[in-house]
mmCIF file of C-alpha atoms in Angstrom:
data_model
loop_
_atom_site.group_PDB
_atom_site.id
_atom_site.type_symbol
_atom_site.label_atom_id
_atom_site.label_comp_id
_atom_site.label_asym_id
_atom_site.label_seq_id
_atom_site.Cartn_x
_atom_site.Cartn_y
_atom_site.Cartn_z
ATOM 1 C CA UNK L 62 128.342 128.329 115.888
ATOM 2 C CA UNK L 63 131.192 129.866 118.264
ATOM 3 C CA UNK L 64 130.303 129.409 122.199
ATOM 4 C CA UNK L 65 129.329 132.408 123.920
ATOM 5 C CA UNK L 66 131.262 132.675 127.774
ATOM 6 C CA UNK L 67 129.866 134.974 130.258
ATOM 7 C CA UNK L 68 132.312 136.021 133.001
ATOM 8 C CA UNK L 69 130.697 137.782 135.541
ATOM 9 C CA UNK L 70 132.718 136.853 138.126
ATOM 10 C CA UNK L 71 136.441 136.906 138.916
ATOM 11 C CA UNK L 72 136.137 133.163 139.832
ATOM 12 C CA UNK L 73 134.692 132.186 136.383
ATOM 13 C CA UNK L 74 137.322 133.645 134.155
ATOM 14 C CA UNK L 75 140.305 131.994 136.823
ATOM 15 C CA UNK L 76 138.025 128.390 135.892
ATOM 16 C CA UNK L 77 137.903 129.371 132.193
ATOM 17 C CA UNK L 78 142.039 130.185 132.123
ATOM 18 C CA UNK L 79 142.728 127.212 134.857
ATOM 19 C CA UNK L 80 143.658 129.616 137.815
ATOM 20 C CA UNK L 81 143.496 129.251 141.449
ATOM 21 C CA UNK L 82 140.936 132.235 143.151
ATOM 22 C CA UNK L 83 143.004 134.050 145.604
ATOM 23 C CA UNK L 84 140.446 137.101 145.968
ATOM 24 C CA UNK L 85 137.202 136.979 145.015
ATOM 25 C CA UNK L 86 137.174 140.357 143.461
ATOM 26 C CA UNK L 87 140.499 140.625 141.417
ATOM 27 C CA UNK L 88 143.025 138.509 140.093
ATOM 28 C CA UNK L 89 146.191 138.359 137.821
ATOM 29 C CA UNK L 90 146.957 135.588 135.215
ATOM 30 C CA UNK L 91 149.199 133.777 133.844
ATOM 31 C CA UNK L 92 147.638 133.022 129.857
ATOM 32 C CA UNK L 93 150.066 130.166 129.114
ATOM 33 C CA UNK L 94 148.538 128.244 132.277
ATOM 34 C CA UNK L 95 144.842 127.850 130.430
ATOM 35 C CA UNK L 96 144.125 125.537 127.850
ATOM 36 C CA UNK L 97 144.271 125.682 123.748
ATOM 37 C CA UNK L 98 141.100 126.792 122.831
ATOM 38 C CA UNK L 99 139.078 127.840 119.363
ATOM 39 C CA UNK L 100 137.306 130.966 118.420
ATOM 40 C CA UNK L 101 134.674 132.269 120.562
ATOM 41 C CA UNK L 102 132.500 134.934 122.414
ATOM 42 C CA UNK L 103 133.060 136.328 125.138
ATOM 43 C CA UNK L 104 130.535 138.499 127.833
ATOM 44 C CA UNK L 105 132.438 140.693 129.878
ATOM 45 C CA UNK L 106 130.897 141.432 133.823
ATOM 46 C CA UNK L 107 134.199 142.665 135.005
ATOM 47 C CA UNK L 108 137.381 144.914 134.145
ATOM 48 C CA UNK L 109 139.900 143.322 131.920
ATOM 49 C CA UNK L 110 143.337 144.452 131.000
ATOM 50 C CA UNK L 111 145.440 141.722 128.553
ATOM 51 C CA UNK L 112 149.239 141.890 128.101
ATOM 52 C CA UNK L 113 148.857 139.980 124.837
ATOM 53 C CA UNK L 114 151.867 137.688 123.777
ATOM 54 C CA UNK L 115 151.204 135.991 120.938
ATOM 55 C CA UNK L 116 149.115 136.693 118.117
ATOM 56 C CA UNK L 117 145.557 134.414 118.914
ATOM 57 C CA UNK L 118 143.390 135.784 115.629
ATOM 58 C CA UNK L 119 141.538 138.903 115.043
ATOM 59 C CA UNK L 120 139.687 140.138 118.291
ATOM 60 C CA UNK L 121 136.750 142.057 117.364
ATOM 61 C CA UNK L 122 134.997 144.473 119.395
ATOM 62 C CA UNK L 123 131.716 145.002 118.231
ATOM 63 C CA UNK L 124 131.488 144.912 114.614
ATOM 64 C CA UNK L 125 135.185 146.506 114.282
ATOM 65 C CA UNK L 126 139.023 144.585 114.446
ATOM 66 C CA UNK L 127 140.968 145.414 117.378
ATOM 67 C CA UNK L 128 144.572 146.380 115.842
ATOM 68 C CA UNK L 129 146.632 144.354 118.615
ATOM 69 C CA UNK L 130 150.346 143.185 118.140
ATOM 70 C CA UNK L 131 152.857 141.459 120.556
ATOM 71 C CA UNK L 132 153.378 143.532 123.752
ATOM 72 C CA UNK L 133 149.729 145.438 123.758
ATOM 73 C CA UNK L 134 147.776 145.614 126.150
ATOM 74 C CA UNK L 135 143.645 145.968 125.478
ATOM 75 C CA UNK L 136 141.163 146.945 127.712
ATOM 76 C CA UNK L 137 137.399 145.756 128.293
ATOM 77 C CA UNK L 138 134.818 146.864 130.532
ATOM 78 C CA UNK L 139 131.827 145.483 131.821
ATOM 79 C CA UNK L 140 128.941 145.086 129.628
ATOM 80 C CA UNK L 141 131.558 144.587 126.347
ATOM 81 C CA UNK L 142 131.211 141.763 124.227
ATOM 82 C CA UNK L 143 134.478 140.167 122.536
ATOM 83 C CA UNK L 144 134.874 137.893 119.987
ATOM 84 C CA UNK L 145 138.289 135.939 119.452
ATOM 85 C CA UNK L 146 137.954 135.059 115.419
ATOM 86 C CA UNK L 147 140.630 132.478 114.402
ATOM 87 C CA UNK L 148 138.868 130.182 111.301
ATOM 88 C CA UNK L 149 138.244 127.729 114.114
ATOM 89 C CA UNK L 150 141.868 127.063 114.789
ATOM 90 C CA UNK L 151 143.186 126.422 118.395
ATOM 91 C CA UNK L 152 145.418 128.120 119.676
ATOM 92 C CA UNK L 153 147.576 128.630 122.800
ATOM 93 C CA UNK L 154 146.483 131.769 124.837
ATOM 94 C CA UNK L 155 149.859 133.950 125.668
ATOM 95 C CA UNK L 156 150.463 137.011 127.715
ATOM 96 C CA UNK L 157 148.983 137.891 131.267
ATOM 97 C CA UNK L 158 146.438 139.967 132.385
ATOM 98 C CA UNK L 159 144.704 141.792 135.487
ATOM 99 C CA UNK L 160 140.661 141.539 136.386
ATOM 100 C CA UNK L 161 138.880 142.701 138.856
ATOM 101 C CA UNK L 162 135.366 143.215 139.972
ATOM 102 C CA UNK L 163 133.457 146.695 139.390
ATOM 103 C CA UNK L 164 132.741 145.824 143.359
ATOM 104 C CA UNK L 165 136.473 145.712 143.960
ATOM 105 C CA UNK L 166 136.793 149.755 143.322
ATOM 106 C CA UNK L 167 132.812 150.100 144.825
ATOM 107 C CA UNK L 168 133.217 154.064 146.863
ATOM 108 C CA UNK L 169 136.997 153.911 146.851
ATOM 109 C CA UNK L 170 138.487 157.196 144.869
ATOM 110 C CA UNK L 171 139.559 155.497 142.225
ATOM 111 C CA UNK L 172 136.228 154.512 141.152
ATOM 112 C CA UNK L 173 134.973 158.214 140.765
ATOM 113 C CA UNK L 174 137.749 158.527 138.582
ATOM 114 C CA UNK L 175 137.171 155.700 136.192
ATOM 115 C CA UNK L 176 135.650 157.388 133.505
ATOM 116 C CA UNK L 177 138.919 159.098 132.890
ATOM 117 C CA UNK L 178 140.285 156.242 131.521
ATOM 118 C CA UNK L 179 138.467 157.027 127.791
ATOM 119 C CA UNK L 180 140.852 153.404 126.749
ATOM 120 C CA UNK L 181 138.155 150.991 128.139
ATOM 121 C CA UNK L 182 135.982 152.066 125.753
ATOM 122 C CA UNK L 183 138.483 152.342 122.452
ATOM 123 C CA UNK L 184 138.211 149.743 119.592
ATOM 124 C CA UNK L 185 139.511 149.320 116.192
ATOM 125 C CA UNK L 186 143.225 150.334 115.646
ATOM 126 C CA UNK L 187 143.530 151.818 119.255
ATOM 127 C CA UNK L 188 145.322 149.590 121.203
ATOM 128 C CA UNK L 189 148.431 150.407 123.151
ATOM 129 C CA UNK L 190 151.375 150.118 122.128
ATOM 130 C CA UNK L 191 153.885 148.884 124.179
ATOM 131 C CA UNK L 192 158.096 149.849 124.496
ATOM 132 C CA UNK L 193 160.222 146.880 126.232
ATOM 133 C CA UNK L 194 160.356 149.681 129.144
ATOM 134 C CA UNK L 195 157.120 149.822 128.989
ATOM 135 C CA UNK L 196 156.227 146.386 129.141
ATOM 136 C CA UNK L 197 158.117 145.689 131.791
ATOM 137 C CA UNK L 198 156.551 148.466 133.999
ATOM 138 C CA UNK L 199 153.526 146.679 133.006
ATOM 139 C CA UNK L 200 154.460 143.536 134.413
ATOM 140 C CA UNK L 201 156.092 145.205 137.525
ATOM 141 C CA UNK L 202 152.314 146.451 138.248
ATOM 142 C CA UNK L 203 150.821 143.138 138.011
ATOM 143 C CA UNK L 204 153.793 141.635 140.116
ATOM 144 C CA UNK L 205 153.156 143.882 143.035
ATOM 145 C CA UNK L 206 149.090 143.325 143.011
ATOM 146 C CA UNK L 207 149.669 139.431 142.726
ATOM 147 C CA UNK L 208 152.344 139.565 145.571
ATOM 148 C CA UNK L 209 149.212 141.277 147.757
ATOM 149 C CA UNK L 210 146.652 138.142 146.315
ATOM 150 C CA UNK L 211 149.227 136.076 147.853
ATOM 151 C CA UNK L 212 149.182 137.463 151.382
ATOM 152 C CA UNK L 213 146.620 136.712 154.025
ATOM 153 C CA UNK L 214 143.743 138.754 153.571
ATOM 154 C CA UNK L 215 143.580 141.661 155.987
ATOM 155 C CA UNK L 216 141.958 145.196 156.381
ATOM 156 C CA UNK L 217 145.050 146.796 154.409
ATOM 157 C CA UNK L 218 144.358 144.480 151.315
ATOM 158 C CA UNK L 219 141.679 146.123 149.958
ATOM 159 C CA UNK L 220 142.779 149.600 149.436
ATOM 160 C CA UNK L 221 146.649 148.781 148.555
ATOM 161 C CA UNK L 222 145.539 146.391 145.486
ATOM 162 C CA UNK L 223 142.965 149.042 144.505
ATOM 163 C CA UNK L 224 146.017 151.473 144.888
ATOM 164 C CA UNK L 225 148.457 149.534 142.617
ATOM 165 C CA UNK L 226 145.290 149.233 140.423
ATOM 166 C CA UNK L 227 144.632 153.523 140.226
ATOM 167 C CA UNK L 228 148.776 153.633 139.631
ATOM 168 C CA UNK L 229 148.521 150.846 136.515
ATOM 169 C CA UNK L 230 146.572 152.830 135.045
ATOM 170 C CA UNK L 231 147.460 156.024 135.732
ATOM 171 C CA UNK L 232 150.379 154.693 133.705
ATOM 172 C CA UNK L 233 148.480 153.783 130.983
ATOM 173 C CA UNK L 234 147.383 157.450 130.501
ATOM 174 C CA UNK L 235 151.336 158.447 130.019
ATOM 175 C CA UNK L 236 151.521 155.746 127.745
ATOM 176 C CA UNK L 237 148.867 156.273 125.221
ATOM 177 C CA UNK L 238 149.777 160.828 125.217
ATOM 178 C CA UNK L 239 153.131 159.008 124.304
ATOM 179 C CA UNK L 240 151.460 156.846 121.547
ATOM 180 C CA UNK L 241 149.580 159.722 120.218
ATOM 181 C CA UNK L 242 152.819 161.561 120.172
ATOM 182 C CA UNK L 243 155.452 158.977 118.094
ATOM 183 C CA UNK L 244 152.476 158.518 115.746
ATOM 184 C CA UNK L 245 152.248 162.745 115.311
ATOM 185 C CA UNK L 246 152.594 162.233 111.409
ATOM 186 C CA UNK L 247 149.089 160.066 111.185
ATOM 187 C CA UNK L 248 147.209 161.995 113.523
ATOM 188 C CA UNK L 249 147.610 165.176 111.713
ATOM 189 C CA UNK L 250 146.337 163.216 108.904
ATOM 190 C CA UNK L 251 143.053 162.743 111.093
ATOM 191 C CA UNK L 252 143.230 166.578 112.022
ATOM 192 C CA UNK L 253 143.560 167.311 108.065
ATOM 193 C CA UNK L 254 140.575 165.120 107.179
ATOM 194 C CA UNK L 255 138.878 166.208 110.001
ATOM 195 C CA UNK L 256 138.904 169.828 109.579
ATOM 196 C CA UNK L 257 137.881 168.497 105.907
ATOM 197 C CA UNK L 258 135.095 166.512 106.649
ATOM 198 C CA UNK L 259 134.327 169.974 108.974
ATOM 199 C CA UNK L 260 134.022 172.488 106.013
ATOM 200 C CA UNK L 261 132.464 169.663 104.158
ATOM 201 C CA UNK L 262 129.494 169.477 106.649
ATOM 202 C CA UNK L 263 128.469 173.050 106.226
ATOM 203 C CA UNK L 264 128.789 173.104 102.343
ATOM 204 C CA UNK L 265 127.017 170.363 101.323
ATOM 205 C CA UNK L 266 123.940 171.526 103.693
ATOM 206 C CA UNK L 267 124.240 168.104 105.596
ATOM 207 C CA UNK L 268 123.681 170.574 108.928
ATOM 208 C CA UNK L 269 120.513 171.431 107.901
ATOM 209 C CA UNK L 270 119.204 167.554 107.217
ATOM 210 C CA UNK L 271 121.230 165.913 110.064
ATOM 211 C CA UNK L 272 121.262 169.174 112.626
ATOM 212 C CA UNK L 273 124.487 170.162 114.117
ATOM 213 C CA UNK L 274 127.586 168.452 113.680
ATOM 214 C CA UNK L 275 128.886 165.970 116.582
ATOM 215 C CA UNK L 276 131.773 164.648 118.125
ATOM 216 C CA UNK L 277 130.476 160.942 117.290
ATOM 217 C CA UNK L 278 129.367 162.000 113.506
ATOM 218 C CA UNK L 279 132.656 162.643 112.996
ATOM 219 C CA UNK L 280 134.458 160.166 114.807
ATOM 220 C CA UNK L 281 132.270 157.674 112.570
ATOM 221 C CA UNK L 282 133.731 159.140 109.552
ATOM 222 C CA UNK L 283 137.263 158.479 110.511
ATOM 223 C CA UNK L 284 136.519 155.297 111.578
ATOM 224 C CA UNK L 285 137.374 156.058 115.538
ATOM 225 C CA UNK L 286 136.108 155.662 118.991
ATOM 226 C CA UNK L 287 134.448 158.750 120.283
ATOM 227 C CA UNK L 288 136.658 158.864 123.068
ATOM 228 C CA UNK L 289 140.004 157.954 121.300
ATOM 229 C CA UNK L 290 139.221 160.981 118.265
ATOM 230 C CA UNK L 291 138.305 163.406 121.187
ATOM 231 C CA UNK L 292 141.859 162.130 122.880
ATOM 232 C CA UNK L 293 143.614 162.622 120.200
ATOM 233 C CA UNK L 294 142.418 166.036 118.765
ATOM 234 C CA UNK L 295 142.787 167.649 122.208
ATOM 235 C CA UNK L 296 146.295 166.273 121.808
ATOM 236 C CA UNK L 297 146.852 167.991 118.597
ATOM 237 C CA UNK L 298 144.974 171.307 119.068
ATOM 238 C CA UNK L 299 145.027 171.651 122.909
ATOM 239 C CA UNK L 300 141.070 172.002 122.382
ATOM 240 C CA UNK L 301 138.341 169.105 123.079
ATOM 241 C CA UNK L 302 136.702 167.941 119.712
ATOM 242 C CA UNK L 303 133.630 169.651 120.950
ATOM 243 C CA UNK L 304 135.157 173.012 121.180
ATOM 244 C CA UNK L 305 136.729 172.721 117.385
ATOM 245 C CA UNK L 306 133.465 172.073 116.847
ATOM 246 C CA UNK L 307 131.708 175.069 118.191
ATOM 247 C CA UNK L 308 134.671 177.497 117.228
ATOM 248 C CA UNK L 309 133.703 175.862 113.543
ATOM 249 C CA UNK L 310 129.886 176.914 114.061
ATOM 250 C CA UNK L 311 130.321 180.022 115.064
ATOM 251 C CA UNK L 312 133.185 180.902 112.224
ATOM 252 C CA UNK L 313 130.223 179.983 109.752
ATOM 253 C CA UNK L 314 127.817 181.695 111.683
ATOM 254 C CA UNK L 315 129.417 185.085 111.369
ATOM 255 C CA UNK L 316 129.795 184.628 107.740
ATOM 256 C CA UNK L 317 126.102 183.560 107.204
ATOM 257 C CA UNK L 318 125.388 186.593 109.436
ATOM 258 C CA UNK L 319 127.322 189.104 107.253
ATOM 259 C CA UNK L 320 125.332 187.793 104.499
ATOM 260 C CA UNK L 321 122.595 190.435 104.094
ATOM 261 C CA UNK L 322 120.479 188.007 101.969
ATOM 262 C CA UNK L 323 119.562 185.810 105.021
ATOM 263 C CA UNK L 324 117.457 186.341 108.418
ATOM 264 C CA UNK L 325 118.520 185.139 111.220
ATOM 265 C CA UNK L 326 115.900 182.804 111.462
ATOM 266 C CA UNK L 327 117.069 181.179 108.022
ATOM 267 C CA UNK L 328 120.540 181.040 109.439
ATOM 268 C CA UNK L 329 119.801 179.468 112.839
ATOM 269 C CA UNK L 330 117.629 176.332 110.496
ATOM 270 C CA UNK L 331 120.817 176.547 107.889
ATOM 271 C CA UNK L 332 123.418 175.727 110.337
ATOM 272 C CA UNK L 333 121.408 172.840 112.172
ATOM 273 C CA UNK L 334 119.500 174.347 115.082
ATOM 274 C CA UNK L 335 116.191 173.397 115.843
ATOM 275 C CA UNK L 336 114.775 177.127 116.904
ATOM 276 C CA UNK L 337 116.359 180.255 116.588
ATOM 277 C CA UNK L 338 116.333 181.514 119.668
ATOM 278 C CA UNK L 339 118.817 178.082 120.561
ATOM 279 C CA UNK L 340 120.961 180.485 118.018
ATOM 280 C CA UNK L 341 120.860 183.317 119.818
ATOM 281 C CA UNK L 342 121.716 181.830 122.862
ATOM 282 C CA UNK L 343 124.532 179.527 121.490
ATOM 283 C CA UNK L 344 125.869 182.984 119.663
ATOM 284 C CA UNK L 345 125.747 185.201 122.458
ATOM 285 C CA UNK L 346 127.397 182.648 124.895
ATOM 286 C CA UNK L 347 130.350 182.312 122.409
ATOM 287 C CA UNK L 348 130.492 185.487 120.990
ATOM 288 C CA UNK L 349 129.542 187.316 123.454
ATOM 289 C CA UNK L 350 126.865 189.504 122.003
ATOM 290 C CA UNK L 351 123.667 188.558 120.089
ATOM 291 C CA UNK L 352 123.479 188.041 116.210
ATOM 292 C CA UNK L 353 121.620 191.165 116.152
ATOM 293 C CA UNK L 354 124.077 192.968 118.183
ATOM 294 C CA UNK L 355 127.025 191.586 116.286
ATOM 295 C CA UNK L 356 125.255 192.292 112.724
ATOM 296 C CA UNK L 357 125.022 196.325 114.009
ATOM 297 C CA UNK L 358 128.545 196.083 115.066
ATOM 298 C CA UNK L 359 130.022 195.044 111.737
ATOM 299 C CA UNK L 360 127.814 197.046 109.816
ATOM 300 C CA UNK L 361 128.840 200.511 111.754
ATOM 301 C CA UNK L 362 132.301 199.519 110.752
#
């Protein structure tokens, strides 16, 4: 059975990858300093950002493969759970990376901007890409935080390494709208099977046994991250997931509604809502009248 290593501590993952502690709360390393090692589990209590270098076996977040090459760089959070899967084979850790403490960032701005950064919680085949340019902007970061970790601490140190922090990954943003840009061609593939899997929801009456259709249903069919399919349509569209979503409900609403056949009461039920007067108010906040009102209005015409 594959060990399990918590790291709850910045000092515990420098002991596990044979680094000196120069701050208690953050750190950068050097991967070709720790030791071969074997397959295994690992318990995340901190931030961690990897500059991977060498292919070390499938990581696996969760129950899904983490689609990582040379020059990516992956992104855990505390509370995630990693596992390194290699058949048991050692192998010798590559790359460098940057951790630091969920303390580290504790009432500084950058941590009330943290859940911004949707990539700490993307998995399977949403890694980052990196360009040599790229890469070596990367490194630059890490370089300039280290060089702080190697000065004596003093009341400046705190915010400047959390500031070189916010700007690492305020880079990371640019590159992954650039990655969903030079890979247009297979995200309007998503979009396509999207708006598929969309029309399909409706017709096949799944909104009346499941309710109404969400950002993670969907995300789950196209085998994404909630966060990385709601990146990556507003990308395409200019529109969060959510709102192609409700401009989809409401397109089938007004059909259902010009349907004479069918109360509104049998509509709200049809399309997934749990009373009808959730409907009307869903309706009339998009629409901007009631179905009632709108049903008069099309049938003067």
């Amino acid at each position: 059975m594959e060990k399990t290593f918590n790291f709850n501590t910045v000092h515990e993952y420098n002991d596990f990858n044979n680094h000196e502690t120069l701050h208690p709360m953050v750190s950068i390393l050097d991967f070709s300093k720790a030791n071969p090692r074997a397959g295994s589990w690992m318990n995340f209590g901190i931030y961690a950002i990897f500059l991977k270098e060498v292919d070390c076996g499938d990581l696996k977040y969760g129950r899904e493969l983490y689609d990582y090459q040379d020059r990516t760089l992956v992104f855990f959070a505390p509370g995630q759970v990693v596992n390194v899967d290699n058949d048991g084979s050692y192998y010798q850790p590559k790359g460098h990376g940057l951790v630091f403490h969920p303390d580290m960032i504790l009432g500084t701005s950058l941590a009330k901007k943290m859940d911004r950064y949707h990539f700490f919680s993307y998995h399977s085949n949403e890694a980052l890409h990196l360009s040599v340019k790229e890469r070596k902007l990367v490194l630059d970061c890490f370089s300039k935080i280290k060089y702080e970790l190697q000065q004596c601490i003093d009341k400046h140190s705190r915010e400047i390494i959390v500031s070189n922090i916010e700007l690492f990954l305020n880079y990371c943003i640019r590159f992954y709208d650039r990655q969903f840009i030079t890979r247009e061609n297979v995200n309007r593939g998503i979009l396509a099977n999207f708006e598929e899997l969309l029309n399909e929801y409706f017709r096949s009456g799944r909104s009346r046994e499941i309710g109404l259709p969400s950002v993670a249903y969907f995300a789950d069919q196209l085998h994404l991250s909630p966060n990385y399919f709601g990146d990556l349509i507003k990308k395409e569209t200019g529109k969060s997931a959510l709102e192609y979503i409700q401009i989809k409900i409401i397109e089938v609403a007004k059909e259902k509604i010009y349907d004479w056949d069918q109360s509104f009461s049998e509509i709200s039920y049809d399309m997934g809502f749990r009373y009808p007067q959730h409907f009307t108010i869903f309706f009339k906040q998009h629409v901007g009248s009631s179905p009632t009102e709108f049903k008069q209005m099309i049938s003067a015409n």
